[in-house]
PDB file of C-alpha atoms in Angstrom:
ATOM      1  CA  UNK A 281      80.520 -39.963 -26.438  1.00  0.00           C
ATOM      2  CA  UNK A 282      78.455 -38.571 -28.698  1.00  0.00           C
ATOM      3  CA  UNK A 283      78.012 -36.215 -31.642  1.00  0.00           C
ATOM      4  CA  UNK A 284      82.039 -36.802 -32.540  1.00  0.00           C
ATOM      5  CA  UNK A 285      82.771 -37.268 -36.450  1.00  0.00           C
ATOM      6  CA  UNK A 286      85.640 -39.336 -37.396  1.00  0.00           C
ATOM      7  CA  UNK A 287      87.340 -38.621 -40.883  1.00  0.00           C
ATOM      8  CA  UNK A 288      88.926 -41.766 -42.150  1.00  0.00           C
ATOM      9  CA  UNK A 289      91.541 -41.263 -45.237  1.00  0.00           C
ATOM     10  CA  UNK A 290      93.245 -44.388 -47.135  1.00  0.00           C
ATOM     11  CA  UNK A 291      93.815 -45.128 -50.356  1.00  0.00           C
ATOM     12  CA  UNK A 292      92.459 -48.899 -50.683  1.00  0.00           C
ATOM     13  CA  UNK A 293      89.274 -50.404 -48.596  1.00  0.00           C
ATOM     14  CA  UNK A 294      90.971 -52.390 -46.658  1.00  0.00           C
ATOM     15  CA  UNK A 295      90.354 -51.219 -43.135  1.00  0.00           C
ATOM     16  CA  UNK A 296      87.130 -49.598 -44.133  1.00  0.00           C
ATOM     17  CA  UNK A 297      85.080 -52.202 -42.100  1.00  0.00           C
ATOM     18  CA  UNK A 298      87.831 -52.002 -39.187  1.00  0.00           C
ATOM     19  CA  UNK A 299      87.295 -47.675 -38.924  1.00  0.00           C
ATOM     20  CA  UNK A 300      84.018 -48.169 -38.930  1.00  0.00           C
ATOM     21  CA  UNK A 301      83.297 -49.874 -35.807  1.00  0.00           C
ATOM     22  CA  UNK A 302      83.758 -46.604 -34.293  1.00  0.00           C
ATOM     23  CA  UNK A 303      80.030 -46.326 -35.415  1.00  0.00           C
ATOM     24  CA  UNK A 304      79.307 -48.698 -32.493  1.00  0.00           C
ATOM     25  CA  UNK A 305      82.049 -48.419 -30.269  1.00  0.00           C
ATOM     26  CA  UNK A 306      81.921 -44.734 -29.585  1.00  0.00           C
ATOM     27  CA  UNK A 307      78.891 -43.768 -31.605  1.00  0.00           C
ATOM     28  CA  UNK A 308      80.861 -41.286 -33.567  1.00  0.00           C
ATOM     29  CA  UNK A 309      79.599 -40.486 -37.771  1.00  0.00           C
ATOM     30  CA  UNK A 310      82.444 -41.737 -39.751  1.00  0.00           C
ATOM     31  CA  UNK A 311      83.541 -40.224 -43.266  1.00  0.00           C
ATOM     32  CA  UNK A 312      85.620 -42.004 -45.519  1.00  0.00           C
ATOM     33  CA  UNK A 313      87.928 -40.048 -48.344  1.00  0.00           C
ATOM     34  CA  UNK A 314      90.984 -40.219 -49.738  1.00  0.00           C
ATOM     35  CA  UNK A 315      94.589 -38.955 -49.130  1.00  0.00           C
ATOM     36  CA  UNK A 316      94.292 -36.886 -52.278  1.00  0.00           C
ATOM     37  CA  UNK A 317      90.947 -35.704 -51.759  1.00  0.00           C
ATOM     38  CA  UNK A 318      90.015 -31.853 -52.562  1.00  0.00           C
ATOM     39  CA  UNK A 319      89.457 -30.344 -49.332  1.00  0.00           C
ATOM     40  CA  UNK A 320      87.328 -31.758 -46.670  1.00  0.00           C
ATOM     41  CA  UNK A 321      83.477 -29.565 -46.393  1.00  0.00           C
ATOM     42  CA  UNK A 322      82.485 -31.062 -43.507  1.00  0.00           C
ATOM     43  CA  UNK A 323      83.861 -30.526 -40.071  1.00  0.00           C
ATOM     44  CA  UNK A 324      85.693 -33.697 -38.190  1.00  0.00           C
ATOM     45  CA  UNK A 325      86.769 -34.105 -34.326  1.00  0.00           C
ATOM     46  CA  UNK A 326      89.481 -36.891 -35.788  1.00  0.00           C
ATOM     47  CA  UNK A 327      91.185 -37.985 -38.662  1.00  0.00           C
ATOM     48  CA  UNK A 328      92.462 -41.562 -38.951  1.00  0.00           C
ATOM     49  CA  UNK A 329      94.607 -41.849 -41.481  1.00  0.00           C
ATOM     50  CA  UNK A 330      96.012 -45.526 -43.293  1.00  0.00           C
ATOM     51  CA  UNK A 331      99.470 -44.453 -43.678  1.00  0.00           C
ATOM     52  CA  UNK A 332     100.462 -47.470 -46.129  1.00  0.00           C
ATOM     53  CA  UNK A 333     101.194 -45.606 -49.171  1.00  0.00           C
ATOM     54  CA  UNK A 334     101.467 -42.587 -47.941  1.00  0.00           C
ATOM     55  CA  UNK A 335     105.092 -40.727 -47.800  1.00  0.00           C
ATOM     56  CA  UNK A 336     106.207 -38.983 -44.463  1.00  0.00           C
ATOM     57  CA  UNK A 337     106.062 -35.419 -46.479  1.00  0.00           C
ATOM     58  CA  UNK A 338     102.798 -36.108 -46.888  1.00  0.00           C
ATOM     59  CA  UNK A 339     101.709 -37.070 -43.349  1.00  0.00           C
ATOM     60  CA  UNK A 340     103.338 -33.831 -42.334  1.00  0.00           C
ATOM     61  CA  UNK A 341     101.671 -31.605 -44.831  1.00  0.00           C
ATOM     62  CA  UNK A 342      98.054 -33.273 -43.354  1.00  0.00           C
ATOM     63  CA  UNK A 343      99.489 -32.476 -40.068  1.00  0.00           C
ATOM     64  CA  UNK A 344      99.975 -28.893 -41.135  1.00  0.00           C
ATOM     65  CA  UNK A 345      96.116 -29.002 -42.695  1.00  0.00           C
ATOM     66  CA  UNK A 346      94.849 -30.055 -39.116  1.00  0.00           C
ATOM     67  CA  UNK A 347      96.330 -27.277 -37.718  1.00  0.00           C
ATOM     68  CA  UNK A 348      94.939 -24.538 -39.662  1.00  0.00           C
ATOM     69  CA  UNK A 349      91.758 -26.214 -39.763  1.00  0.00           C
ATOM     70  CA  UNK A 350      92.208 -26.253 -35.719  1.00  0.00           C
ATOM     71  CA  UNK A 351      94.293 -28.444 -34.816  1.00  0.00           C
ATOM     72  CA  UNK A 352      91.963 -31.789 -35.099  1.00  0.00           C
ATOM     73  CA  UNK A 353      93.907 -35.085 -33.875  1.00  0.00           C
ATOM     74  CA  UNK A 354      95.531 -37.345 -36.045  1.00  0.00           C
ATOM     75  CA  UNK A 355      95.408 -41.540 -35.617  1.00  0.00           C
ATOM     76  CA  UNK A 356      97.793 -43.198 -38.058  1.00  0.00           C
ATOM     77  CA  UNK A 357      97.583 -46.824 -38.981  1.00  0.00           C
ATOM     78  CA  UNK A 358     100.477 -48.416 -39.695  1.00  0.00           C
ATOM     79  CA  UNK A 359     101.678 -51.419 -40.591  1.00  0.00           C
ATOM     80  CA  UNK A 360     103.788 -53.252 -38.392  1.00  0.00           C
ATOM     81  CA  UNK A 361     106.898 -53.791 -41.108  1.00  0.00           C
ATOM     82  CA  UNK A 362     106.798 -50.130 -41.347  1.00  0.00           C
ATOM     83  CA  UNK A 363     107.030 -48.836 -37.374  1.00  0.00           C
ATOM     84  CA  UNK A 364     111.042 -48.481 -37.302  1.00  0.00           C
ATOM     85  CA  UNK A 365     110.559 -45.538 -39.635  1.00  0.00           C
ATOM     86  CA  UNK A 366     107.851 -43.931 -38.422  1.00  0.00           C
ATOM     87  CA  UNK A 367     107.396 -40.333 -37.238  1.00  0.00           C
ATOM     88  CA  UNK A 368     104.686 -38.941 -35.236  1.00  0.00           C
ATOM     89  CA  UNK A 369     103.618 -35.424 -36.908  1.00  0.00           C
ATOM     90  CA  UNK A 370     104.466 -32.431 -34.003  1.00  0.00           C
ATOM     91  CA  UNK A 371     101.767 -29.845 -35.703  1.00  0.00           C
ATOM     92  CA  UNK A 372      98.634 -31.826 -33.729  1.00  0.00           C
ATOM     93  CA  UNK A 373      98.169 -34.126 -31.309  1.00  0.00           C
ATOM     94  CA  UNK A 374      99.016 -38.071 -32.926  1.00  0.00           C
ATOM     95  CA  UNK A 375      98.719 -41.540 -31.925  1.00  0.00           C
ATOM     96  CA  UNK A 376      99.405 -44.611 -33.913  1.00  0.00           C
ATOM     97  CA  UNK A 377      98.002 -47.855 -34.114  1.00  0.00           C
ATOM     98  CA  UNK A 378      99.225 -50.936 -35.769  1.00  0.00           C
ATOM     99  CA  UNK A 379      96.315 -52.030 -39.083  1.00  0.00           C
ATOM    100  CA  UNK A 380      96.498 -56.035 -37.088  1.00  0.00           C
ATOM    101  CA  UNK A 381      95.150 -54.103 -34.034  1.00  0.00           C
ATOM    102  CA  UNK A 382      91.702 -54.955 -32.457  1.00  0.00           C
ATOM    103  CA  UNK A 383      88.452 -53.212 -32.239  1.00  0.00           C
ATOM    104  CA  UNK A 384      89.109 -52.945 -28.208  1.00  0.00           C
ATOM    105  CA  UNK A 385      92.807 -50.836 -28.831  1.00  0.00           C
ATOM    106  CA  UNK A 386      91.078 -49.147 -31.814  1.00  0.00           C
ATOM    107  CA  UNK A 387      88.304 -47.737 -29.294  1.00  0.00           C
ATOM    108  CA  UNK A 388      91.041 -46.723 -26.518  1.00  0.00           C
ATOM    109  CA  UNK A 389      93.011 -45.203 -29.222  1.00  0.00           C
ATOM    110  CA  UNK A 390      90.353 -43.311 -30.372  1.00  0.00           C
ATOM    111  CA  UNK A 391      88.444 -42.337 -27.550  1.00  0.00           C
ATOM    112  CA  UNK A 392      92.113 -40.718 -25.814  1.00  0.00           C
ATOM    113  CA  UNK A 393      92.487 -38.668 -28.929  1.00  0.00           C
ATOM    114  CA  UNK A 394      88.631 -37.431 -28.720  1.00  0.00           C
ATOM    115  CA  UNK A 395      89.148 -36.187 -25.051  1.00  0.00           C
ATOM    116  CA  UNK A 396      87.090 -38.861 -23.524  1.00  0.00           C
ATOM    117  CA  UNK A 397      90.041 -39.934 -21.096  1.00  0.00           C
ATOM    118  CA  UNK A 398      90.563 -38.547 -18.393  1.00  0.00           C
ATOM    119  CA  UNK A 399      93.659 -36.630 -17.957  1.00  0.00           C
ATOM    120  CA  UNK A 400      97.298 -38.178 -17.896  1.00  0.00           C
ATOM    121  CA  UNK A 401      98.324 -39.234 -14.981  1.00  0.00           C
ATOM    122  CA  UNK A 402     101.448 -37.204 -13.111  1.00  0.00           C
ATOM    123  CA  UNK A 403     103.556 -40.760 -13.539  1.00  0.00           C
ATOM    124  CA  UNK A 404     103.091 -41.193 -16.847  1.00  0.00           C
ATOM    125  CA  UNK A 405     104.909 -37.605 -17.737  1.00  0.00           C
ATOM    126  CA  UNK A 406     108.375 -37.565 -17.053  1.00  0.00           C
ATOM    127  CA  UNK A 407     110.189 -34.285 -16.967  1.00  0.00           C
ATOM    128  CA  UNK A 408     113.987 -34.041 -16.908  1.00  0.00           C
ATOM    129  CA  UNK A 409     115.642 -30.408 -16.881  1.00  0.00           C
ATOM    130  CA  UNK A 410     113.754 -28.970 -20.213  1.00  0.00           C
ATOM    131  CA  UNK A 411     113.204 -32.371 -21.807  1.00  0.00           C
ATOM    132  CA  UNK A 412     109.648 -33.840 -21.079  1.00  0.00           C
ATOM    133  CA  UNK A 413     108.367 -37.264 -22.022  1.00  0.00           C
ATOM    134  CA  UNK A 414     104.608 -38.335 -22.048  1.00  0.00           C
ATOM    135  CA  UNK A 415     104.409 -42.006 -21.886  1.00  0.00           C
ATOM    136  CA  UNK A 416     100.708 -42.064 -22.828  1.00  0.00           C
ATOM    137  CA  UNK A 417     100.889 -40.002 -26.038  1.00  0.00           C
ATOM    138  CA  UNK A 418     104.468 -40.539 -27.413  1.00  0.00           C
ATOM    139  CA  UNK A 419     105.439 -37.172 -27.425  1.00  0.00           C
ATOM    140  CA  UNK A 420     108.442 -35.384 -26.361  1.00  0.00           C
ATOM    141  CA  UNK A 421     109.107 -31.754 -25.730  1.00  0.00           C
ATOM    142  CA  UNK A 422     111.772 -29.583 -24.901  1.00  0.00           C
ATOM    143  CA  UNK A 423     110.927 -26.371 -24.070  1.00  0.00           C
ATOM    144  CA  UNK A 424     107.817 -26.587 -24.420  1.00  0.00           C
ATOM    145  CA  UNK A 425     108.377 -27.162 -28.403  1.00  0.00           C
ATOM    146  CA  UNK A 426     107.993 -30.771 -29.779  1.00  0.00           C
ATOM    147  CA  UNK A 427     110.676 -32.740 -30.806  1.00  0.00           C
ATOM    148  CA  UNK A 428     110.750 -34.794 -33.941  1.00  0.00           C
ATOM    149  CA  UNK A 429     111.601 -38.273 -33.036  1.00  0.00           C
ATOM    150  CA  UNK A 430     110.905 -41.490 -34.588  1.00  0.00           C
ATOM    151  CA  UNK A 431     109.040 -44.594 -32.733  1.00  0.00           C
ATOM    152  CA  UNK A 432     112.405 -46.387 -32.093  1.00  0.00           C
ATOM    153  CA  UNK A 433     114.098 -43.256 -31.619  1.00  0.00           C
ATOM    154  CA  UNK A 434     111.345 -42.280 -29.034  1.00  0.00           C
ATOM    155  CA  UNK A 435     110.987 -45.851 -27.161  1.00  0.00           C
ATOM    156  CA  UNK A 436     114.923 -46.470 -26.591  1.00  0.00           C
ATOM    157  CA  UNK A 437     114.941 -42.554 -24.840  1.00  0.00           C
ATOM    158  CA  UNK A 438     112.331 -43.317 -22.920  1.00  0.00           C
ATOM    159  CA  UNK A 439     112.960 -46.564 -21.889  1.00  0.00           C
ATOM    160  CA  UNK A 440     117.037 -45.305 -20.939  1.00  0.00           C
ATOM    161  CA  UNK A 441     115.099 -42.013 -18.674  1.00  0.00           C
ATOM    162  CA  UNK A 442     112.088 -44.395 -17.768  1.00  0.00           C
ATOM    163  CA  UNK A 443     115.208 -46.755 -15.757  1.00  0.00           C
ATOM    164  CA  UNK A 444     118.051 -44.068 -14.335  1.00  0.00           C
ATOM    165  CA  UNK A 445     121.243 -44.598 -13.563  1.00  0.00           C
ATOM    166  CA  UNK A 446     121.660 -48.026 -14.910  1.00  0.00           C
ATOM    167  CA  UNK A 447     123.651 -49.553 -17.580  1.00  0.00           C
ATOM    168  CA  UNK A 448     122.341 -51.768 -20.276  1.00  0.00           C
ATOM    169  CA  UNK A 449     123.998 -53.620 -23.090  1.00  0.00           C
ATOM    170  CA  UNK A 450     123.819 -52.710 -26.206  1.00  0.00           C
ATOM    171  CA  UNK A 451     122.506 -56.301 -26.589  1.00  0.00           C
ATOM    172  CA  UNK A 452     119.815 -56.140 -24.196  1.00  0.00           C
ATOM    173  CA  UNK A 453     118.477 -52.697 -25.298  1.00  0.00           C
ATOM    174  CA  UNK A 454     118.525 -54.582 -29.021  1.00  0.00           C
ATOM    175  CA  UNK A 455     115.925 -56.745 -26.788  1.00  0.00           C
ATOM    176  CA  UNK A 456     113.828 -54.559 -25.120  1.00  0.00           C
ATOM    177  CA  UNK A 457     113.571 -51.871 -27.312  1.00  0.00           C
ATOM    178  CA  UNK A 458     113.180 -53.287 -30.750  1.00  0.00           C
ATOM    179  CA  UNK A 459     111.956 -56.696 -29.684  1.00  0.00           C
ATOM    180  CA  UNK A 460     113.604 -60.418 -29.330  1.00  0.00           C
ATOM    181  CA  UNK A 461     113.083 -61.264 -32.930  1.00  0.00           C
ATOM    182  CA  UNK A 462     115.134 -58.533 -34.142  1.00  0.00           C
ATOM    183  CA  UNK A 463     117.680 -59.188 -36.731  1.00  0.00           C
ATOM    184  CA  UNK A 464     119.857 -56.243 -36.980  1.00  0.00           C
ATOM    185  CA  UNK A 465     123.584 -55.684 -35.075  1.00  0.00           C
ATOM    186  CA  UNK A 466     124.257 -53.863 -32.305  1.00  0.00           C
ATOM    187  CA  UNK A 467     125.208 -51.003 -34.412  1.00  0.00           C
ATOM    188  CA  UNK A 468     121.590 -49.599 -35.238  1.00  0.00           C
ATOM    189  CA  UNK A 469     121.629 -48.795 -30.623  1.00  0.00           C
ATOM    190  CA  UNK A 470     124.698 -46.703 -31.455  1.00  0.00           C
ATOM    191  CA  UNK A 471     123.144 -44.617 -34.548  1.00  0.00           C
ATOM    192  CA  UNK A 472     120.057 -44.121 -32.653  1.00  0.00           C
ATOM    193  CA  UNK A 473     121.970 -42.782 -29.362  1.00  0.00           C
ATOM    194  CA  UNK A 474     123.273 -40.192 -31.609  1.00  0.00           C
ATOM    195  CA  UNK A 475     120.598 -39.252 -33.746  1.00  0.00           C
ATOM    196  CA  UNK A 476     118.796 -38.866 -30.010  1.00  0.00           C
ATOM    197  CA  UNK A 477     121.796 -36.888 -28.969  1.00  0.00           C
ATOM    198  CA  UNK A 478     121.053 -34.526 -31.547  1.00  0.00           C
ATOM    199  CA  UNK A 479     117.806 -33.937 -31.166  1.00  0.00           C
ATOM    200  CA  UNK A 480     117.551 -33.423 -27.746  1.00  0.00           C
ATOM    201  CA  UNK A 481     120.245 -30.687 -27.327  1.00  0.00           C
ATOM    202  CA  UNK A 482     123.536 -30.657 -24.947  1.00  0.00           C
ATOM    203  CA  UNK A 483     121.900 -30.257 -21.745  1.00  0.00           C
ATOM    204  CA  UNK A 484     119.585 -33.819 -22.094  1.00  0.00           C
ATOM    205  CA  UNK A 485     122.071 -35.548 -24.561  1.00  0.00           C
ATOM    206  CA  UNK A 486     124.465 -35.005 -21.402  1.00  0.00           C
ATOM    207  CA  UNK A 487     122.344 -37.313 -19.376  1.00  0.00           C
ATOM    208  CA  UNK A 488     122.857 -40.011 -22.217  1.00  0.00           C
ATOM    209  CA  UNK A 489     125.583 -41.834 -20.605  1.00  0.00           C
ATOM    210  CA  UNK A 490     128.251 -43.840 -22.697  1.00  0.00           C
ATOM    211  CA  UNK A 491     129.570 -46.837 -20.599  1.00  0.00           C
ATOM    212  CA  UNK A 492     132.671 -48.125 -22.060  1.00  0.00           C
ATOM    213  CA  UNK A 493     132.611 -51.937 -22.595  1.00  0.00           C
ATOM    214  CA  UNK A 494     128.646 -51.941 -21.468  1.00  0.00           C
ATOM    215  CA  UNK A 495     126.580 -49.669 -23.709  1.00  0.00           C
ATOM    216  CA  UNK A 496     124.370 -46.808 -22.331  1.00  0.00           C
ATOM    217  CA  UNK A 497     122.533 -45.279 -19.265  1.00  0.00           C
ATOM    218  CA  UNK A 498     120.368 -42.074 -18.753  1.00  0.00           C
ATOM    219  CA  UNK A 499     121.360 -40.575 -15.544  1.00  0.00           C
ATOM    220  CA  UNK A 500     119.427 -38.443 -13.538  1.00  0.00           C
TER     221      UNK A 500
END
């Protein structure tokens, strides 16, 4: 890779050092600014942005930036308290990272968003009537047109349509979804099945199976 710029926005220092082993990693230029910075002179293939701070509106409105500057790729960095909430922007292409990542995921991250990868496979985009679901990117489209789902919100549908036509627990989808250490009741599966639901339209939330006395299955 070579002759890439990254743009690196945050508000403190604290992953300064982290962003900037992309010097060496992919032997990109790296810029550092701020957030609230005037606009940006120079030209950038990526912006990494530390999203601790920084309110969704705001991600979206640099989203919006990207795309009338072209439509350069977005990296968040998140912290991992904070990846319930989190929403991908739709305007650009986006990938997140968690700030405890490594230099190795940091480079992969990077490097996918800069085009260096080669293309996703065929297995790792799933498309169900109008709905379709890249596993490699996080994104999900219907119609062609993304769809505005949070990381949960976007993990528990594709994990349902990733295993058809089975039923799991609300317990175990507590488990493999949002992790064993989880805290919360078996409520938060139900409000994110319909906030899916709703998102999705009636043609894929039909799919969305409720299984009395079980929980829920995506059926093909």
């Amino acid at each position: 890779m070579t002759e890439k710029t990254v743009l690196f926005m945050a508000r403190t220092t604290r992953l300064h050092d982290f962003i900037r082993t992309l010097s060496t990693s992919l032997g990109v230029e790296v810029h550092v600014a701020t957030p609230d910075s005037p606009a940006v002179a120079h030209d950038f293939d990526l912006l990494v942005l530390d999203a601790d701070g920084v309110r969704p509106d705001r991600v979206d409105a640099m989203a919006k930036w990207l795309e009338s500057r072209g439509g350069a790729p977005m990296l968040l960095v998140v912290d991992e308290e904070d990846i319930a909430e989190m929403r991908l922007p739709s305007r650009v292409r986006a990938d997140f990272i968690c700030s405890g990542a490594g230099d190795a995921e940091l480079e992969v991250r990077a490097r996918q968003l800069l085009g260096e990868c080669e293309a996703v496979p065929v297995d790792e985009v799933l498309t169900v009537d109008n709905l379709t679901i890249n596993l490699a990117t996080y994104q999900v489209s219907l119609d062609g047109e993304p769809v505005d789902l949070t990381l949960m919100e976007y993990s528990l549908l594709s994990f349902l349509a990733t295993h058809p036509n089975r039923a799991y627990s609300r317990e175990v989808l507590l488990h493999r979804v949002w992790g064993f250490e989880y805290c919360g009741g078996t409520r938060t599966v139900d409000v994110h099945i319909r906030r899916i639901r709703s998102k999705v339209g009636p043609l894929i939330a039909a799919h969305i199976t409720t299984v009395r006395g079980v929980g829920y299955l995506f059926k093909e």
